[in-house]
Amino acid sequence: MSASAFVYKLLPLLRGRCCGKLRLCPARTAVRAFSCTGDRSQLHRVKGSGALTGKVDRFGGVTVNLADTGLPEDISESSFSGLLKDSLVQWKADGRVAVWLRVPISLSRFAAAASAHGFTFHHAKDDHAVLSVWLGEGESRLPGFATHQIGVAGAVVDESNGKVLVVQDRNKTKNAWKFPGGLSDPGENIGATAVREVFEETGVRSEFRSLLSIRQQHNHPGAFGMSDMYIICRLSPLTYDINFCTQECLRCEWLDLTELAKTNETTPITSRVARVLLHGLKQGFDKIDLTMEELPAVYSGMFYQLYHRQLLPTLKS
Protein backbone atom coordinates (compact mmCIF):
# COMPACT_ATOMS: atom_id res chain seq x y z
CA MET A 1 0.00 0.00 0.00
CA SER A 2 1.34 3.42 -0.94
CA ALA A 3 1.88 6.10 1.70
CA SER A 4 -0.84 8.28 0.21
CA ALA A 5 -3.32 5.43 0.30
CA PHE A 6 -2.50 4.70 3.97
CA VAL A 7 -3.07 8.32 4.97
CA TYR A 8 -6.33 8.36 3.02
CA LYS A 9 -7.62 5.31 4.96
CA LEU A 10 -6.48 6.79 8.31
CA LEU A 11 -8.18 10.17 7.91
CA PRO A 12 -11.71 8.99 8.79
CA LEU A 13 -10.39 7.49 12.02
CA LEU A 14 -8.65 10.69 13.02
CA ARG A 15 -11.81 12.66 12.32
CA GLY A 16 -13.72 10.42 14.68
CA ARG A 17 -16.18 9.13 12.02
CA CYS A 18 -15.90 5.56 13.27
CA CYS A 19 -16.64 6.48 16.91
CA GLY A 20 -19.93 4.79 17.57
CA LYS A 21 -21.80 4.57 20.83
CA LEU A 22 -20.51 1.09 21.64
CA ARG A 23 -17.20 1.22 19.82
CA LEU A 24 -13.88 2.72 20.89
CA CYS A 25 -12.33 5.11 18.44
CA PRO A 26 -9.07 3.54 17.22
CA ALA A 27 -7.45 6.96 17.04
CA ARG A 28 -8.29 7.75 20.67
CA THR A 29 -7.23 4.27 21.71
CA ALA A 30 -3.89 4.85 20.00
CA VAL A 31 -3.49 8.20 21.79
CA ARG A 32 -4.22 6.58 25.16
CA ALA A 33 -1.76 3.81 24.47
CA PHE A 34 0.89 6.31 23.40
CA SER A 35 0.28 8.43 26.53
CA CYS A 36 0.55 5.44 28.86
CA THR A 37 3.62 4.17 27.08
CA GLY A 38 5.22 7.62 27.31
CA ASP A 39 4.44 7.85 31.02
CA ARG A 40 5.97 4.41 31.67
CA SER A 41 8.99 5.34 29.60
CA GLN A 42 9.36 8.59 31.53
CA LEU A 43 9.16 6.79 34.86
CA HIS A 44 11.64 4.20 33.62
CA ARG A 45 14.10 6.95 32.72
CA VAL A 46 13.84 8.41 36.24
CA LYS A 47 13.97 5.10 38.04
CA GLY A 48 16.93 4.09 35.98
CA SER A 49 19.06 6.45 38.07
CA GLY A 50 17.85 4.87 41.35
CA ALA A 51 16.40 6.75 44.32
CA LEU A 52 16.61 10.50 44.66
CA THR A 53 20.03 11.57 45.87
CA GLY A 54 20.69 14.01 48.69
CA LYS A 55 23.11 15.10 51.37
CA VAL A 56 23.11 13.30 54.71
CA ASP A 57 23.48 15.51 57.77
CA ARG A 58 25.01 14.68 61.16
CA PHE A 59 21.56 14.27 62.71
CA GLY A 60 20.62 11.35 60.47
CA GLY A 61 18.47 13.28 58.02
CA VAL A 62 18.86 13.71 54.29
CA THR A 63 18.39 16.90 52.27
CA VAL A 64 17.26 16.62 48.65
CA ASN A 65 17.42 19.61 46.33
CA LEU A 66 15.19 18.86 43.36
CA ALA A 67 17.10 21.42 41.29
CA ASP A 68 20.22 19.22 41.54
CA THR A 69 18.71 15.76 41.03
CA GLY A 70 18.68 15.78 37.23
CA LEU A 71 14.94 15.18 36.91
CA PRO A 72 13.59 15.42 33.34
CA GLU A 73 11.91 18.78 32.79
CA ASP A 74 8.76 17.06 31.50
CA ILE A 75 8.42 14.55 34.34
CA SER A 76 4.82 14.17 35.44
CA GLU A 77 3.56 14.45 39.01
CA SER A 78 2.59 10.77 39.06
CA SER A 79 6.08 9.74 37.92
CA PHE A 80 7.69 11.92 40.56
CA SER A 81 5.34 10.54 43.19
CA GLY A 82 6.41 7.00 42.34
CA LEU A 83 10.08 7.95 42.47
CA LEU A 84 9.63 9.69 45.82
CA LYS A 85 7.79 6.65 47.21
CA ASP A 86 10.67 4.35 46.22
CA SER A 87 13.18 6.81 47.66
CA LEU A 88 11.38 6.94 51.01
CA VAL A 89 11.51 3.15 51.21
CA GLN A 90 15.26 3.28 50.59
CA TRP A 91 15.85 6.08 53.12
CA LYS A 92 13.95 4.21 55.82
CA ALA A 93 15.99 1.08 55.08
CA ASP A 94 19.13 3.21 55.44
CA GLY A 95 18.00 4.42 58.87
CA ARG A 96 17.35 8.02 57.90
CA VAL A 97 15.16 9.80 60.45
CA ALA A 98 14.00 12.75 58.33
CA VAL A 99 13.91 14.11 54.81
CA TRP A 100 14.21 17.76 53.81
CA LEU A 101 12.88 18.37 50.30
CA ARG A 102 13.92 21.64 48.67
CA VAL A 103 11.48 22.44 45.85
CA PRO A 104 12.33 25.30 43.46
CA ILE A 105 9.37 27.44 42.49
CA SER A 106 9.65 26.17 38.90
CA LEU A 107 8.87 22.64 40.20
CA SER A 108 6.26 23.70 42.76
CA ARG A 109 3.77 21.24 41.27
CA PHE A 110 5.69 18.48 43.09
CA ALA A 111 4.73 19.89 46.49
CA ALA A 112 1.26 18.37 46.15
CA ALA A 113 2.77 15.00 45.22
CA ALA A 114 5.08 15.14 48.23
CA SER A 115 2.19 15.98 50.57
CA ALA A 116 0.58 12.66 49.63
CA HIS A 117 3.60 10.95 51.20
CA GLY A 118 3.45 12.85 54.48
CA PHE A 119 5.54 15.91 53.65
CA THR A 120 4.49 19.29 55.07
CA PHE A 121 5.76 22.81 54.42
CA HIS A 122 8.61 23.83 56.70
CA HIS A 123 9.42 27.23 55.21
CA ALA A 124 9.62 29.16 51.97
CA LYS A 125 12.17 31.73 50.86
CA ASP A 126 12.63 33.70 47.64
CA ASP A 127 12.64 31.10 44.84
CA HIS A 128 12.08 27.84 46.72
CA ALA A 129 10.10 26.07 49.43
CA VAL A 130 11.36 23.43 51.84
CA LEU A 131 9.13 20.50 52.81
CA SER A 132 9.96 17.96 55.47
CA VAL A 133 8.84 14.58 56.76
CA TRP A 134 9.80 12.75 59.95
CA LEU A 135 10.75 9.11 59.43
CA GLY A 136 12.02 8.30 62.91
CA GLU A 137 10.15 6.77 65.83
CA GLY A 138 7.73 8.76 67.95
CA GLU A 139 6.77 12.39 67.45
CA SER A 140 8.75 14.58 65.10
CA ARG A 141 11.86 16.13 66.59
CA LEU A 142 12.51 18.41 63.63
CA PRO A 143 13.24 22.03 64.61
CA GLY A 144 10.86 24.74 63.49
CA PHE A 145 11.97 27.48 61.14
CA ALA A 146 13.26 30.85 62.43
CA THR A 147 10.49 32.52 64.40
CA HIS A 148 11.91 35.96 65.22
CA GLN A 149 12.69 39.21 63.51
CA ILE A 150 15.48 41.43 64.87
CA GLY A 151 15.05 45.18 65.17
CA VAL A 152 18.08 47.29 66.13
CA ALA A 153 18.25 50.91 67.27
CA GLY A 154 21.28 53.11 67.88
CA ALA A 155 21.53 55.49 70.84
CA VAL A 156 24.16 57.94 69.57
CA VAL A 157 25.48 59.74 72.65
CA ASP A 158 27.51 62.94 72.52
CA GLU A 159 29.52 62.60 75.73
CA SER A 160 30.67 66.23 75.58
CA ASN A 161 27.21 67.65 76.27
CA GLY A 162 25.06 64.69 77.36
CA LYS A 163 22.81 64.78 74.30
CA VAL A 164 21.49 61.85 72.30
CA LEU A 165 20.19 61.61 68.73
CA VAL A 166 16.43 60.90 68.52
CA VAL A 167 13.75 60.85 65.84
CA GLN A 168 9.99 60.84 65.50
CA ASP A 169 8.60 58.37 62.97
CA ARG A 170 6.40 59.86 60.26
CA ASN A 171 4.01 56.89 60.09
CA LYS A 172 3.24 56.57 63.80
CA THR A 173 -0.07 57.69 65.27
CA LYS A 174 1.80 59.12 68.28
CA ASN A 175 4.79 61.39 67.65
CA ALA A 176 7.06 59.88 70.28
CA TRP A 177 10.80 60.41 70.49
CA LYS A 178 12.79 57.23 69.89
CA PHE A 179 16.24 56.10 68.87
CA PRO A 180 16.69 55.69 65.09
CA GLY A 181 16.73 52.08 63.94
CA GLY A 182 15.20 49.34 61.83
CA LEU A 183 15.27 45.64 60.97
CA SER A 184 18.58 43.82 60.74
CA ASP A 185 19.36 42.26 57.35
CA PRO A 186 20.17 38.53 57.15
CA GLY A 187 23.85 37.98 57.92
CA GLU A 188 24.28 41.49 59.33
CA ASN A 189 25.79 42.03 62.79
CA ILE A 190 23.59 44.08 65.11
CA GLY A 191 26.24 46.77 65.53
CA ALA A 192 26.43 47.20 61.78
CA THR A 193 22.63 47.41 61.62
CA ALA A 194 22.58 50.18 64.22
CA VAL A 195 25.24 52.21 62.41
CA ARG A 196 23.54 51.74 59.03
CA GLU A 197 20.04 52.59 60.23
CA VAL A 198 21.21 55.70 62.08
CA PHE A 199 22.93 57.02 58.96
CA GLU A 200 19.98 56.17 56.68
CA GLU A 201 17.46 57.91 58.93
CA THR A 202 19.47 60.89 60.25
CA GLY A 203 22.52 61.38 58.02
CA VAL A 204 24.78 61.12 61.11
CA ARG A 205 27.76 58.76 60.92
CA SER A 206 28.66 56.79 64.03
CA GLU A 207 30.52 53.77 65.35
CA PHE A 208 29.40 50.87 67.52
CA ARG A 209 30.36 50.82 71.21
CA SER A 210 28.18 48.35 73.06
CA LEU A 211 24.86 46.59 73.50
CA LEU A 212 22.57 48.25 76.04
CA SER A 213 19.28 46.35 76.15
CA ILE A 214 17.12 43.66 74.55
CA ARG A 215 13.33 43.68 74.44
CA GLN A 216 11.47 40.48 73.59
CA GLN A 217 7.84 40.56 72.44
CA HIS A 218 5.74 37.66 71.16
CA ASN A 219 2.81 37.65 68.73
CA HIS A 220 4.04 40.95 67.32
CA PRO A 221 1.60 42.52 64.79
CA GLY A 222 4.51 43.93 62.81
CA ALA A 223 6.24 40.54 62.59
CA PHE A 224 3.38 38.58 60.99
CA GLY A 225 2.33 37.36 64.42
CA MET A 226 5.78 35.95 65.22
CA SER A 227 8.21 37.07 67.93
CA ASP A 228 10.22 40.28 67.82
CA MET A 229 13.60 41.10 69.36
CA TYR A 230 14.39 44.80 69.73
CA ILE A 231 18.02 45.60 70.54
CA ILE A 232 19.39 49.02 71.49
CA CYS A 233 23.09 49.71 70.98
CA ARG A 234 25.27 52.56 72.22
CA LEU A 235 27.03 54.43 69.43
CA SER A 236 29.53 57.27 69.36
CA PRO A 237 29.06 60.05 66.79
CA LEU A 238 31.61 60.61 64.05
CA THR A 239 29.62 63.49 62.54
CA TYR A 240 27.01 65.79 64.07
CA ASP A 241 25.13 67.54 61.25
CA ILE A 242 21.58 66.21 60.81
CA ASN A 243 20.18 65.49 57.36
CA PHE A 244 17.26 63.23 58.19
CA CYS A 245 15.14 61.15 55.83
CA THR A 246 11.85 63.01 55.39
CA GLN A 247 10.11 59.88 54.08
CA GLU A 248 10.65 57.98 57.34
CA CYS A 249 11.07 60.72 59.96
CA LEU A 250 8.92 63.66 60.97
CA ARG A 251 11.56 65.22 63.24
CA CYS A 252 15.17 64.58 64.25
CA GLU A 253 17.13 66.32 67.03
CA TRP A 254 19.98 66.11 69.47
CA LEU A 255 18.02 65.95 72.74
CA ASP A 256 19.34 66.24 76.28
CA LEU A 257 19.34 62.81 77.96
CA THR A 258 17.85 64.29 81.15
CA GLU A 259 14.90 65.65 79.17
CA LEU A 260 14.43 62.35 77.27
CA ALA A 261 14.35 60.43 80.54
CA LYS A 262 11.53 62.62 81.90
CA THR A 263 9.38 63.59 78.92
CA ASN A 264 6.02 61.96 78.23
CA GLU A 265 6.63 62.32 74.51
CA THR A 266 8.57 59.06 74.28
CA THR A 267 8.17 55.31 74.73
CA PRO A 268 8.74 53.41 78.00
CA ILE A 269 11.78 51.57 76.66
CA THR A 270 13.35 54.80 75.34
CA SER A 271 12.98 56.63 78.66
CA ARG A 272 14.33 53.60 80.53
CA VAL A 273 17.40 53.36 78.30
CA ALA A 274 17.87 57.14 78.62
CA ARG A 275 18.19 56.67 82.39
CA VAL A 276 20.65 53.84 81.83
CA LEU A 277 22.73 56.12 79.60
CA LEU A 278 22.65 58.87 82.22
CA HIS A 279 24.04 56.38 84.73
CA GLY A 280 26.78 55.52 82.25
CA LEU A 281 27.68 59.16 81.78
CA LYS A 282 27.99 59.68 85.54
CA GLN A 283 29.48 56.37 86.68
CA GLY A 284 31.28 55.24 83.52
CA PHE A 285 29.99 53.30 80.56
CA ASP A 286 31.80 50.19 81.73
CA LYS A 287 28.99 49.93 84.32
CA ILE A 288 26.29 49.54 81.63
CA ASP A 289 28.01 48.26 78.51
CA LEU A 290 27.84 44.78 77.06
CA THR A 291 30.83 44.90 74.74
CA MET A 292 31.37 42.64 71.76
CA GLU A 293 34.15 40.14 71.26
CA GLU A 294 34.52 38.00 68.15
CA LEU A 295 35.49 34.39 68.78
CA PRO A 296 36.03 31.32 66.57
CA ALA A 297 33.00 29.04 66.28
CA VAL A 298 33.06 25.25 66.55
CA TYR A 299 32.34 25.18 62.82
CA SER A 300 35.61 25.40 60.92
CA GLY A 301 36.37 28.82 59.48
CA MET A 302 33.40 30.54 61.12
CA PHE A 303 33.20 33.15 63.88
CA TYR A 304 30.54 34.50 66.23
CA GLN A 305 30.05 37.68 68.24
CA LEU A 306 29.83 37.39 72.03
CA TYR A 307 28.35 40.26 74.04
CA HIS A 308 29.21 40.51 77.75
CA ARG A 309 30.33 42.87 80.50
CA GLN A 310 33.99 43.74 80.29
CA LEU A 311 36.26 41.57 82.41
CA LEU A 312 39.00 42.89 84.63
CA PRO A 313 42.46 42.33 83.11
CA THR A 314 43.28 39.79 85.84
CA LEU A 315 40.21 37.70 84.93
CA LYS A 316 40.83 37.49 81.20
CA SER A 317 42.22 34.21 79.96
XYZ file of C-alpha atoms in Angstrom:
317
model
C 0.000 0.000 0.000
C 1.337 3.423 -0.940
C 1.881 6.096 1.701
C -0.840 8.284 0.214
C -3.324 5.430 0.301
C -2.498 4.700 3.968
C -3.073 8.320 4.969
C -6.326 8.360 3.018
C -7.620 5.315 4.965
C -6.479 6.790 8.310
C -8.180 10.171 7.911
C -11.708 8.992 8.795
C -10.392 7.487 12.019
C -8.645 10.691 13.024
C -11.810 12.659 12.318
C -13.725 10.417 14.680
C -16.180 9.132 12.021
C -15.901 5.555 13.271
C -16.641 6.484 16.908
C -19.932 4.791 17.571
C -21.798 4.569 20.830
C -20.506 1.088 21.644
C -17.196 1.221 19.823
C -13.882 2.720 20.893
C -12.334 5.111 18.444
C -9.074 3.538 17.222
C -7.446 6.960 17.042
C -8.290 7.753 20.666
C -7.226 4.274 21.714
C -3.893 4.848 20.000
C -3.488 8.203 21.791
C -4.221 6.578 25.161
C -1.758 3.814 24.467
C 0.889 6.309 23.402
C 0.281 8.433 26.531
C 0.551 5.441 28.858
C 3.625 4.173 27.078
C 5.220 7.620 27.306
C 4.441 7.849 31.022
C 5.972 4.414 31.666
C 8.994 5.344 29.602
C 9.360 8.585 31.530
C 9.163 6.785 34.856
C 11.637 4.200 33.623
C 14.103 6.951 32.725
C 13.838 8.407 36.243
C 13.969 5.098 38.043
C 16.934 4.091 35.982
C 19.060 6.453 38.073
C 17.854 4.873 41.349
C 16.401 6.753 44.319
C 16.609 10.500 44.658
C 20.027 11.570 45.865
C 20.687 14.009 48.691
C 23.114 15.099 51.369
C 23.107 13.298 54.713
C 23.481 15.508 57.775
C 25.005 14.685 61.162
C 21.556 14.274 62.712
C 20.620 11.347 60.469
C 18.474 13.275 58.025
C 18.862 13.711 54.289
C 18.390 16.899 52.275
C 17.255 16.617 48.651
C 17.417 19.609 46.329
C 15.190 18.864 43.362
C 17.102 21.417 41.289
C 20.215 19.221 41.542
C 18.705 15.756 41.026
C 18.685 15.782 37.226
C 14.944 15.176 36.909
C 13.593 15.425 33.344
C 11.908 18.781 32.785
C 8.761 17.064 31.504
C 8.417 14.554 34.341
C 4.817 14.171 35.445
C 3.558 14.450 39.013
C 2.595 10.770 39.056
C 6.075 9.738 37.925
C 7.690 11.925 40.556
C 5.337 10.537 43.190
C 6.406 6.999 42.344
C 10.076 7.954 42.469
C 9.627 9.688 45.819
C 7.788 6.651 47.205
C 10.666 4.350 46.221
C 13.181 6.813 47.659
C 11.377 6.936 51.012
C 11.508 3.149 51.215
C 15.258 3.284 50.593
C 15.854 6.077 53.120
C 13.947 4.209 55.816
C 15.986 1.085 55.081
C 19.133 3.211 55.441
C 18.001 4.418 58.866
C 17.351 8.023 57.902
C 15.161 9.799 60.454
C 14.005 12.749 58.330
C 13.913 14.110 54.805
C 14.213 17.761 53.810
C 12.875 18.368 50.300
C 13.915 21.638 48.672
C 11.480 22.444 45.849
C 12.332 25.296 43.461
C 9.373 27.437 42.486
C 9.647 26.168 38.898
C 8.868 22.644 40.203
C 6.265 23.697 42.762
C 3.768 21.235 41.272
C 5.691 18.479 43.095
C 4.731 19.892 46.493
C 1.258 18.369 46.154
C 2.767 14.998 45.223
C 5.084 15.143 48.230
C 2.194 15.975 50.569
C 0.584 12.659 49.632
C 3.605 10.949 51.196
C 3.447 12.848 54.479
C 5.537 15.912 53.648
C 4.492 19.287 55.074
C 5.757 22.808 54.419
C 8.615 23.829 56.703
C 9.418 27.229 55.210
C 9.616 29.163 51.971
C 12.172 31.727 50.858
C 12.626 33.698 47.638
C 12.641 31.099 44.837
C 12.082 27.839 46.722
C 10.102 26.066 49.432
C 11.365 23.429 51.841
C 9.132 20.497 52.807
C 9.956 17.962 55.474
C 8.837 14.585 56.762
C 9.803 12.754 59.953
C 10.752 9.108 59.428
C 12.016 8.302 62.908
C 10.154 6.775 65.832
C 7.732 8.765 67.954
C 6.768 12.389 67.451
C 8.750 14.584 65.103
C 11.857 16.130 66.591
C 12.514 18.412 63.634
C 13.239 22.032 64.612
C 10.865 24.737 63.490
C 11.967 27.479 61.140
C 13.262 30.852 62.427
C 10.492 32.522 64.402
C 11.914 35.956 65.224
C 12.692 39.208 63.511
C 15.476 41.429 64.866
C 15.047 45.178 65.174
C 18.075 47.291 66.130
C 18.253 50.907 67.274
C 21.276 53.107 67.879
C 21.535 55.489 70.839
C 24.161 57.939 69.570
C 25.478 59.745 72.649
C 27.513 62.940 72.518
C 29.523 62.603 75.730
C 30.671 66.230 75.580
C 27.211 67.651 76.267
C 25.062 64.690 77.358
C 22.808 64.776 74.304
C 21.492 61.847 72.302
C 20.193 61.610 68.731
C 16.433 60.901 68.523
C 13.751 60.853 65.841
C 9.992 60.837 65.499
C 8.599 58.370 62.965
C 6.399 59.863 60.259
C 4.011 56.894 60.090
C 3.241 56.573 63.805
C -0.072 57.693 65.271
C 1.803 59.116 68.281
C 4.786 61.394 67.647
C 7.058 59.881 70.278
C 10.802 60.411 70.490
C 12.790 57.232 69.889
C 16.237 56.100 68.869
C 16.691 55.692 65.092
C 16.726 52.082 63.935
C 15.201 49.340 61.827
C 15.275 45.644 60.967
C 18.584 43.815 60.740
C 19.360 42.264 57.354
C 20.170 38.526 57.145
C 23.855 37.975 57.923
C 24.283 41.489 59.328
C 25.792 42.031 62.790
C 23.593 44.076 65.113
C 26.244 46.765 65.531
C 26.433 47.197 61.780
C 22.634 47.413 61.616
C 22.575 50.181 64.216
C 25.238 52.212 62.408
C 23.539 51.739 59.027
C 20.043 52.592 60.235
C 21.211 55.703 62.078
C 22.926 57.021 58.960
C 19.982 56.175 56.677
C 17.458 57.914 58.930
C 19.474 60.891 60.253
C 22.521 61.382 58.022
C 24.783 61.123 61.106
C 27.759 58.764 60.921
C 28.659 56.791 64.033
C 30.520 53.768 65.350
C 29.404 50.868 67.521
C 30.364 50.825 71.211
C 28.184 48.350 73.059
C 24.862 46.592 73.499
C 22.567 48.253 76.037
C 19.279 46.351 76.149
C 17.123 43.659 74.553
C 13.331 43.677 74.440
C 11.469 40.478 73.591
C 7.841 40.556 72.442
C 5.740 37.659 71.161
C 2.811 37.649 68.733
C 4.035 40.947 67.322
C 1.598 42.516 64.795
C 4.507 43.934 62.811
C 6.242 40.542 62.589
C 3.384 38.579 60.987
C 2.328 37.362 64.423
C 5.782 35.952 65.215
C 8.209 37.070 67.926
C 10.223 40.280 67.820
C 13.598 41.099 69.356
C 14.391 44.805 69.733
C 18.017 45.603 70.539
C 19.395 49.021 71.486
C 23.094 49.711 70.976
C 25.269 52.563 72.224
C 27.032 54.428 69.430
C 29.534 57.271 69.365
C 29.058 60.048 66.788
C 31.610 60.608 64.051
C 29.619 63.493 62.542
C 27.012 65.789 64.069
C 25.133 67.536 61.255
C 21.582 66.212 60.814
C 20.179 65.492 57.362
C 17.259 63.230 58.187
C 15.135 61.146 55.834
C 11.853 63.008 55.386
C 10.112 59.882 54.076
C 10.645 57.984 57.340
C 11.072 60.722 59.957
C 8.918 63.657 60.967
C 11.565 65.221 63.239
C 15.173 64.577 64.255
C 17.129 66.323 67.027
C 19.983 66.105 69.471
C 18.017 65.946 72.739
C 19.338 66.236 76.279
C 19.335 62.805 77.962
C 17.851 64.290 81.146
C 14.900 65.645 79.170
C 14.434 62.348 77.270
C 14.348 60.427 80.544
C 11.529 62.623 81.901
C 9.378 63.591 78.920
C 6.025 61.962 78.233
C 6.627 62.320 74.508
C 8.567 59.063 74.281
C 8.171 55.309 74.731
C 8.740 53.405 78.004
C 11.782 51.573 76.656
C 13.348 54.797 75.336
C 12.976 56.630 78.664
C 14.329 53.598 80.532
C 17.401 53.363 78.304
C 17.871 57.140 78.617
C 18.188 56.668 82.395
C 20.649 53.835 81.830
C 22.733 56.122 79.604
C 22.649 58.873 82.221
C 24.037 56.381 84.730
C 26.777 55.520 82.249
C 27.680 59.159 81.781
C 27.988 59.684 85.539
C 29.479 56.370 86.679
C 31.282 55.235 83.521
C 29.992 53.300 80.557
C 31.798 50.187 81.733
C 28.988 49.929 84.317
C 26.294 49.542 81.632
C 28.010 48.262 78.507
C 27.841 44.778 77.058
C 30.832 44.896 74.743
C 31.366 42.636 71.756
C 34.155 40.140 71.255
C 34.516 37.998 68.145
C 35.489 34.385 68.783
C 36.033 31.322 66.570
C 33.004 29.038 66.283
C 33.058 25.254 66.553
C 32.336 25.175 62.818
C 35.607 25.404 60.924
C 36.371 28.821 59.480
C 33.404 30.543 61.117
C 33.200 33.149 63.885
C 30.543 34.501 66.227
C 30.053 37.677 68.235
C 29.833 37.388 72.032
C 28.354 40.263 74.045
C 29.213 40.511 77.745
C 30.331 42.867 80.498
C 33.989 43.739 80.294
C 36.262 41.574 82.413
C 39.003 42.887 84.627
C 42.463 42.331 83.112
C 43.277 39.792 85.837
C 40.210 37.701 84.930
C 40.832 37.493 81.201
C 42.221 34.209 79.958
